[in-house]
């Protein structure tokens, strides 16, 4: 596969979509990013990385971090499926920050990739490690090969200043006994995780263990193959908010998006991709990013179906 040639063709197709949609203006620190940026990278299972456009420009990972927090919880729990007693695995069908389902479902979030579910996963990672956000940062530095990855204090502060909805979600779940740690601590670590800045290169490389069936960049095993399969499955059905069905129909790959404009996608056994363009559709997914991944699977014929 000539990845570079494929990415050049994908970029030519997707660039006209850059600038469409709207940046995440409810987080002021993200509002300042130009909507017309575009980058895409692919990392094969042997670690070779290719990219086009703004693929080495760092951006706020936001909800893409939820994939890594879930993987770390599963890895630290050593096969213990206790997390699935506290969070479901079903598509939500509602916005990612919705309170509605928690009322009906007794404080159990529908899946780990909506905000409520990610707060539960962060809470569990905090219990397992004592420092959820730093544990994730160190892991991402190791897997990406970039020791300079860091939190963006401005983004974390901006989210904290405008995080009333997330605080409400956390307090509501705590009222049902579904948090182990104090709400302020859980929220703080959640915001720090979301604020990590990474490039398409960094994210495509860091997510490689999902394409390698749980094996890390250094050859050691992070997850059992069945666990990596399960994370990919939840990404496919829940990773793009309440547009997961449409995304699976168009792209056919496990993926996780973030309101910073990034999307990470996995071709099991082959490669991991990351695309970034900050203009979002009404469901919070990158317009140009979805178009790029759609075209990538069309050109290559690669999907999980």
GROMACS .gro file of N, CA and C in nm, residues 32-129:
model
  294
   32UNK      N    1  -1.081   2.987   1.925
   32UNK     CA    2  -0.982   3.067   1.853
   32UNK      C    3  -0.911   2.990   1.742
   33UNK      N    4  -0.934   2.860   1.730
   33UNK     CA    5  -0.868   2.778   1.628
   33UNK      C    6  -0.940   2.798   1.494
   34UNK      N    7  -0.863   2.817   1.388
   34UNK     CA    8  -0.921   2.837   1.255
   34UNK      C    9  -0.989   2.710   1.205
   35UNK      N   10  -1.111   2.723   1.158
   35UNK     CA   11  -1.190   2.606   1.115
   35UNK      C   12  -1.136   2.542   0.988
   36UNK      N   13  -1.053   2.612   0.911
   36UNK     CA   14  -1.012   2.559   0.781
   36UNK      C   15  -0.881   2.480   0.786
   37UNK      N   16  -0.830   2.451   0.905
   37UNK     CA   17  -0.710   2.367   0.914
   37UNK      C   18  -0.746   2.224   0.876
   38UNK      N   19  -0.648   2.152   0.820
   38UNK     CA   20  -0.673   2.012   0.783
   38UNK      C   21  -0.543   1.934   0.784
   39UNK      N   22  -0.544   1.819   0.849
   39UNK     CA   23  -0.429   1.730   0.847
   39UNK      C   24  -0.476   1.586   0.862
   40UNK      N   25  -0.398   1.494   0.809
   40UNK     CA   26  -0.430   1.352   0.823
   40UNK      C   27  -0.301   1.272   0.828
   41UNK      N   28  -0.299   1.171   0.913
   41UNK     CA   29  -0.183   1.083   0.926
   41UNK      C   30  -0.229   0.940   0.938
   42UNK      N   31  -0.142   0.849   0.896
   42UNK     CA   32  -0.167   0.706   0.913
   42UNK      C   33  -0.039   0.642   0.965
   43UNK      N   34  -0.053   0.556   1.065
   43UNK     CA   35   0.060   0.479   1.120
   43UNK      C   36   0.032   0.332   1.098
   44UNK      N   37   0.121   0.262   1.028
   44UNK     CA   38   0.098   0.120   1.008
   44UNK      C   39   0.139   0.043   1.132
   45UNK      N   40   0.110  -0.086   1.136
   45UNK     CA   41   0.131  -0.164   1.258
   45UNK      C   42   0.279  -0.184   1.289
   46UNK      N   43   0.366  -0.151   1.194
   46UNK     CA   44   0.510  -0.160   1.219
   46UNK      C   45   0.570  -0.028   1.264
   47UNK      N   46   0.488   0.075   1.274
   47UNK     CA   47   0.535   0.203   1.326
   47UNK      C   48   0.569   0.307   1.223
   48UNK      N   49   0.563   0.275   1.094
   48UNK     CA   50   0.588   0.376   0.991
   48UNK      C   51   0.471   0.474   0.987
   49UNK      N   52   0.500   0.603   0.973
   49UNK     CA   53   0.397   0.706   0.979
   49UNK      C   54   0.406   0.793   0.854
   50UNK      N   55   0.290   0.825   0.798
   50UNK     CA   56   0.279   0.909   0.679
   50UNK      C   57   0.176   1.018   0.708
   51UNK      N   58   0.193   1.133   0.644
   51UNK     CA   59   0.097   1.239   0.671
   51UNK      C   60   0.092   1.344   0.561
   52UNK      N   61  -0.014   1.423   0.567
   52UNK     CA   62  -0.040   1.529   0.469
   52UNK      C   63  -0.100   1.648   0.542
   53UNK      N   64  -0.072   1.767   0.494
   53UNK     CA   65  -0.134   1.888   0.549
   53UNK      C   66  -0.082   1.922   0.688
   54UNK      N   67  -0.172   1.960   0.777
   54UNK     CA   68  -0.135   2.002   0.913
   54UNK      C   69  -0.122   1.883   1.007
   55UNK      N   70  -0.059   1.778   0.961
   55UNK     CA   71  -0.058   1.653   1.036
   55UNK      C   72   0.037   1.655   1.155
   56UNK      N   73   0.125   1.755   1.162
   56UNK     CA   74   0.216   1.765   1.275
   56UNK      C   75   0.186   1.886   1.364
   57UNK      N   76   0.069   1.945   1.346
   57UNK     CA   77   0.026   2.059   1.427
   57UNK      C   78  -0.051   2.007   1.548
   58UNK      N   79  -0.009   2.039   1.670
   58UNK     CA   80  -0.082   1.991   1.789
   58UNK      C   81  -0.220   2.056   1.801
   59UNK      N   82  -0.315   1.980   1.850
   59UNK     CA   83  -0.449   2.031   1.877
   59UNK      C   84  -0.502   1.962   2.002
   60UNK      N   85  -0.612   2.011   2.054
   60UNK     CA   86  -0.670   1.958   2.178
   60UNK      C   87  -0.743   1.828   2.149
   61UNK      N   88  -0.702   1.719   2.215
   61UNK     CA   89  -0.759   1.589   2.182
   61UNK      C   90  -0.904   1.577   2.228
   62UNK      N   91  -0.941   1.646   2.336
   62UNK     CA   92  -1.077   1.641   2.389
   62UNK      C   93  -1.125   1.496   2.407
   63UNK      N   94  -1.237   1.459   2.347
   63UNK     CA   95  -1.297   1.328   2.377
   63UNK      C   96  -1.223   1.210   2.317
   64UNK      N   97  -1.124   1.234   2.230
   64UNK     CA   98  -1.041   1.122   2.185
   64UNK      C   99  -0.971   1.058   2.304
   65UNK      N  100  -0.945   1.139   2.407
   65UNK     CA  101  -0.879   1.086   2.527
   65UNK      C  102  -0.959   0.975   2.592
   66UNK      N  103  -1.090   0.971   2.569
   66UNK     CA  104  -1.175   0.871   2.633
   66UNK      C  105  -1.136   0.729   2.589
   67UNK      N  106  -1.089   0.715   2.467
   67UNK     CA  107  -1.043   0.584   2.420
   67UNK      C  108  -0.926   0.535   2.504
   68UNK      N  109  -0.832   0.624   2.531
   68UNK     CA  110  -0.712   0.585   2.604
   68UNK      C  111  -0.741   0.562   2.752
   69UNK      N  112  -0.831   0.640   2.811
   69UNK     CA  113  -0.864   0.617   2.952
   69UNK      C  114  -0.933   0.482   2.969
   70UNK      N  115  -1.020   0.446   2.875
   70UNK     CA  116  -1.084   0.314   2.883
   70UNK      C  117  -0.981   0.203   2.869
   71UNK      N  118  -0.888   0.218   2.774
   71UNK     CA  119  -0.785   0.116   2.756
   71UNK      C  120  -0.699   0.102   2.881
   72UNK      N  121  -0.665   0.213   2.945
   72UNK     CA  122  -0.582   0.207   3.065
   72UNK      C  123  -0.655   0.143   3.181
   73UNK      N  124  -0.783   0.172   3.195
   73UNK     CA  125  -0.861   0.106   3.300
   73UNK      C  126  -0.863  -0.044   3.279
   74UNK      N  127  -0.888  -0.086   3.155
   74UNK     CA  128  -0.893  -0.229   3.127
   74UNK      C  129  -0.757  -0.294   3.149
   75UNK      N  130  -0.649  -0.221   3.116
   75UNK     CA  131  -0.516  -0.276   3.135
   75UNK      C  132  -0.480  -0.287   3.282
   76UNK      N  133  -0.510  -0.182   3.360
   76UNK     CA  134  -0.476  -0.183   3.502
   76UNK      C  135  -0.563  -0.280   3.582
   77UNK      N  136  -0.683  -0.307   3.531
   77UNK     CA  137  -0.774  -0.396   3.603
   77UNK      C  138  -0.741  -0.543   3.578
   78UNK      N  139  -0.647  -0.570   3.487
   78UNK     CA  140  -0.601  -0.707   3.461
   78UNK      C  141  -0.716  -0.803   3.428
   79UNK      N  142  -0.801  -0.760   3.337
   79UNK     CA  143  -0.908  -0.847   3.292
   79UNK      C  144  -1.035  -0.839   3.374
   80UNK      N  145  -1.033  -0.763   3.483
   80UNK     CA  146  -1.153  -0.746   3.565
   80UNK      C  147  -1.253  -0.659   3.491
   81UNK      N  148  -1.371  -0.711   3.467
   81UNK     CA  149  -1.472  -0.638   3.391
   81UNK      C  150  -1.562  -0.552   3.480
   82UNK      N  151  -1.514  -0.515   3.598
   82UNK     CA  152  -1.595  -0.439   3.692
   82UNK      C  153  -1.645  -0.308   3.633
   83UNK      N  154  -1.566  -0.246   3.545
   83UNK     CA  155  -1.607  -0.116   3.488
   83UNK      C  156  -1.741  -0.129   3.415
   84UNK      N  157  -1.768  -0.246   3.359
   84UNK     CA  158  -1.892  -0.263   3.280
   84UNK      C  159  -2.015  -0.281   3.369
   85UNK      N  160  -1.995  -0.289   3.500
   85UNK     CA  161  -2.108  -0.284   3.591
   85UNK      C  162  -2.151  -0.140   3.619
   86UNK      N  163  -2.064  -0.047   3.584
   86UNK     CA  164  -2.087   0.095   3.615
   86UNK      C  165  -2.114   0.180   3.492
   87UNK      N  166  -2.089   0.125   3.375
   87UNK     CA  167  -2.114   0.198   3.250
   87UNK      C  168  -2.154   0.097   3.143
   88UNK      N  169  -2.247   0.135   3.057
   88UNK     CA  170  -2.298   0.043   2.955
   88UNK      C  171  -2.214   0.042   2.829
   89UNK      N  172  -2.265  -0.027   2.728
   89UNK     CA  173  -2.194  -0.041   2.600
   89UNK      C  174  -2.288  -0.013   2.482
   90UNK      N  175  -2.395   0.059   2.506
   90UNK     CA  176  -2.493   0.083   2.402
   90UNK      C  177  -2.486   0.226   2.350
   91UNK      N  178  -2.517   0.247   2.222
   91UNK     CA  179  -2.524   0.384   2.169
   91UNK      C  180  -2.623   0.467   2.250
   92UNK      N  181  -2.596   0.595   2.261
   92UNK     CA  182  -2.679   0.679   2.346
   92UNK      C  183  -2.802   0.733   2.273
   93UNK      N  184  -2.785   0.775   2.148
   93UNK     CA  185  -2.896   0.836   2.076
   93UNK      C  186  -2.931   0.975   2.125
   94UNK      N  187  -2.851   1.027   2.219
   94UNK     CA  188  -2.871   1.161   2.271
   94UNK      C  189  -2.737   1.234   2.269
   95UNK      N  190  -2.737   1.368   2.282
   95UNK     CA  191  -2.610   1.442   2.281
   95UNK      C  192  -2.513   1.392   2.387
   96UNK      N  193  -2.382   1.415   2.361
   96UNK     CA  194  -2.277   1.358   2.445
   96UNK      C  195  -2.278   1.412   2.588
   97UNK      N  196  -2.343   1.525   2.611
   97UNK     CA  197  -2.347   1.581   2.747
   97UNK      C  198  -2.487   1.579   2.806
   98UNK      N  199  -2.570   1.486   2.758
   98UNK     CA  200  -2.709   1.480   2.802
   98UNK      C  201  -2.722   1.425   2.944
   99UNK      N  202  -2.816   1.482   3.019
   99UNK     CA  203  -2.852   1.434   3.152
   99UNK      C  204  -2.970   1.338   3.150
  100UNK      N  205  -3.041   1.334   3.039
  100UNK     CA  206  -3.171   1.269   3.036
  100UNK      C  207  -3.164   1.121   3.072
  101UNK      N  208  -3.072   1.048   3.007
  101UNK     CA  209  -3.070   0.903   3.028
  101UNK      C  210  -3.028   0.864   3.169
  102UNK      N  211  -2.944   0.946   3.233
  102UNK     CA  212  -2.901   0.913   3.369
  102UNK      C  213  -3.020   0.906   3.464
  103UNK      N  214  -3.118   0.989   3.443
  103UNK     CA  215  -3.237   0.988   3.530
  103UNK      C  216  -3.311   0.856   3.516
  104UNK      N  217  -3.327   0.812   3.392
  104UNK     CA  218  -3.403   0.689   3.366
  104UNK      C  219  -3.325   0.564   3.402
  105UNK      N  220  -3.193   0.571   3.397
  105UNK     CA  221  -3.110   0.450   3.411
  105UNK      C  222  -3.028   0.452   3.540
  106UNK      N  223  -3.079   0.522   3.641
  106UNK     CA  224  -3.025   0.515   3.777
  106UNK      C  225  -2.876   0.545   3.787
  107UNK      N  226  -2.833   0.647   3.713
  107UNK     CA  227  -2.696   0.693   3.724
  107UNK      C  228  -2.594   0.607   3.654
  108UNK      N  229  -2.637   0.515   3.567
  108UNK     CA  230  -2.545   0.431   3.488
  108UNK      C  231  -2.538   0.488   3.347
  109UNK      N  232  -2.426   0.546   3.305
  109UNK     CA  233  -2.416   0.603   3.171
  109UNK      C  234  -2.432   0.496   3.063
  110UNK      N  235  -2.482   0.537   2.950
  110UNK     CA  236  -2.511   0.443   2.842
  110UNK      C  237  -2.384   0.382   2.783
  111UNK      N  238  -2.274   0.458   2.774
  111UNK     CA  239  -2.149   0.404   2.720
  111UNK      C  240  -2.032   0.489   2.769
  112UNK      N  241  -1.907   0.442   2.754
  112UNK     CA  242  -1.792   0.513   2.809
  112UNK      C  243  -1.746   0.633   2.729
  113UNK      N  244  -1.810   0.660   2.615
  113UNK     CA  245  -1.763   0.767   2.528
  113UNK      C  246  -1.851   0.892   2.531
  114UNK      N  247  -1.965   0.887   2.598
  114UNK     CA  248  -2.035   1.010   2.629
  114UNK      C  249  -1.971   1.068   2.756
  115UNK      N  250  -1.998   1.194   2.785
  115UNK     CA  251  -1.927   1.259   2.896
  115UNK      C  252  -1.951   1.188   3.029
  116UNK      N  253  -2.076   1.149   3.056
  116UNK     CA  254  -2.104   1.082   3.183
  116UNK      C  255  -2.025   0.952   3.195
  117UNK      N  256  -2.021   0.875   3.089
  117UNK     CA  257  -1.946   0.749   3.091
  117UNK      C  258  -1.798   0.772   3.108
  118UNK      N  259  -1.745   0.875   3.042
  118UNK     CA  260  -1.603   0.905   3.054
  118UNK      C  261  -1.567   0.950   3.195
  119UNK      N  262  -1.658   1.018   3.262
  119UNK     CA  263  -1.633   1.057   3.401
  119UNK      C  264  -1.623   0.934   3.491
  120UNK      N  265  -1.707   0.835   3.468
  120UNK     CA  266  -1.699   0.710   3.545
  120UNK      C  267  -1.566   0.639   3.518
  121UNK      N  268  -1.525   0.635   3.391
  121UNK     CA  269  -1.398   0.569   3.357
  121UNK      C  270  -1.281   0.644   3.421
  122UNK      N  271  -1.284   0.777   3.415
  122UNK     CA  272  -1.179   0.857   3.479
  122UNK      C  273  -1.176   0.832   3.629
  123UNK      N  274  -1.292   0.823   3.689
  123UNK     CA  275  -1.302   0.793   3.832
  123UNK      C  276  -1.237   0.659   3.863
  124UNK      N  277  -1.264   0.559   3.781
  124UNK     CA  278  -1.205   0.426   3.803
  124UNK      C  279  -1.054   0.429   3.783
  125UNK      N  280  -1.007   0.503   3.681
  125UNK     CA  281  -0.863   0.514   3.657
  125UNK      C  282  -0.795   0.586   3.774
  126UNK      N  283  -0.863   0.683   3.831
  126UNK     CA  284  -0.809   0.752   3.948
  126UNK      C  285  -0.794   0.654   4.065
  127UNK      N  286  -0.893   0.570   4.086
  127UNK     CA  287  -0.885   0.471   4.193
  127UNK      C  288  -0.773   0.370   4.169
  128UNK      N  289  -0.753   0.331   4.045
  128UNK     CA  290  -0.653   0.229   4.012
  128UNK      C  291  -0.511   0.282   4.016
  129UNK      N  292  -0.492   0.410   3.984
  129UNK     CA  293  -0.356   0.465   3.967
  129UNK      C  294  -0.320   0.574   4.067
   0.00000   0.00000   0.00000
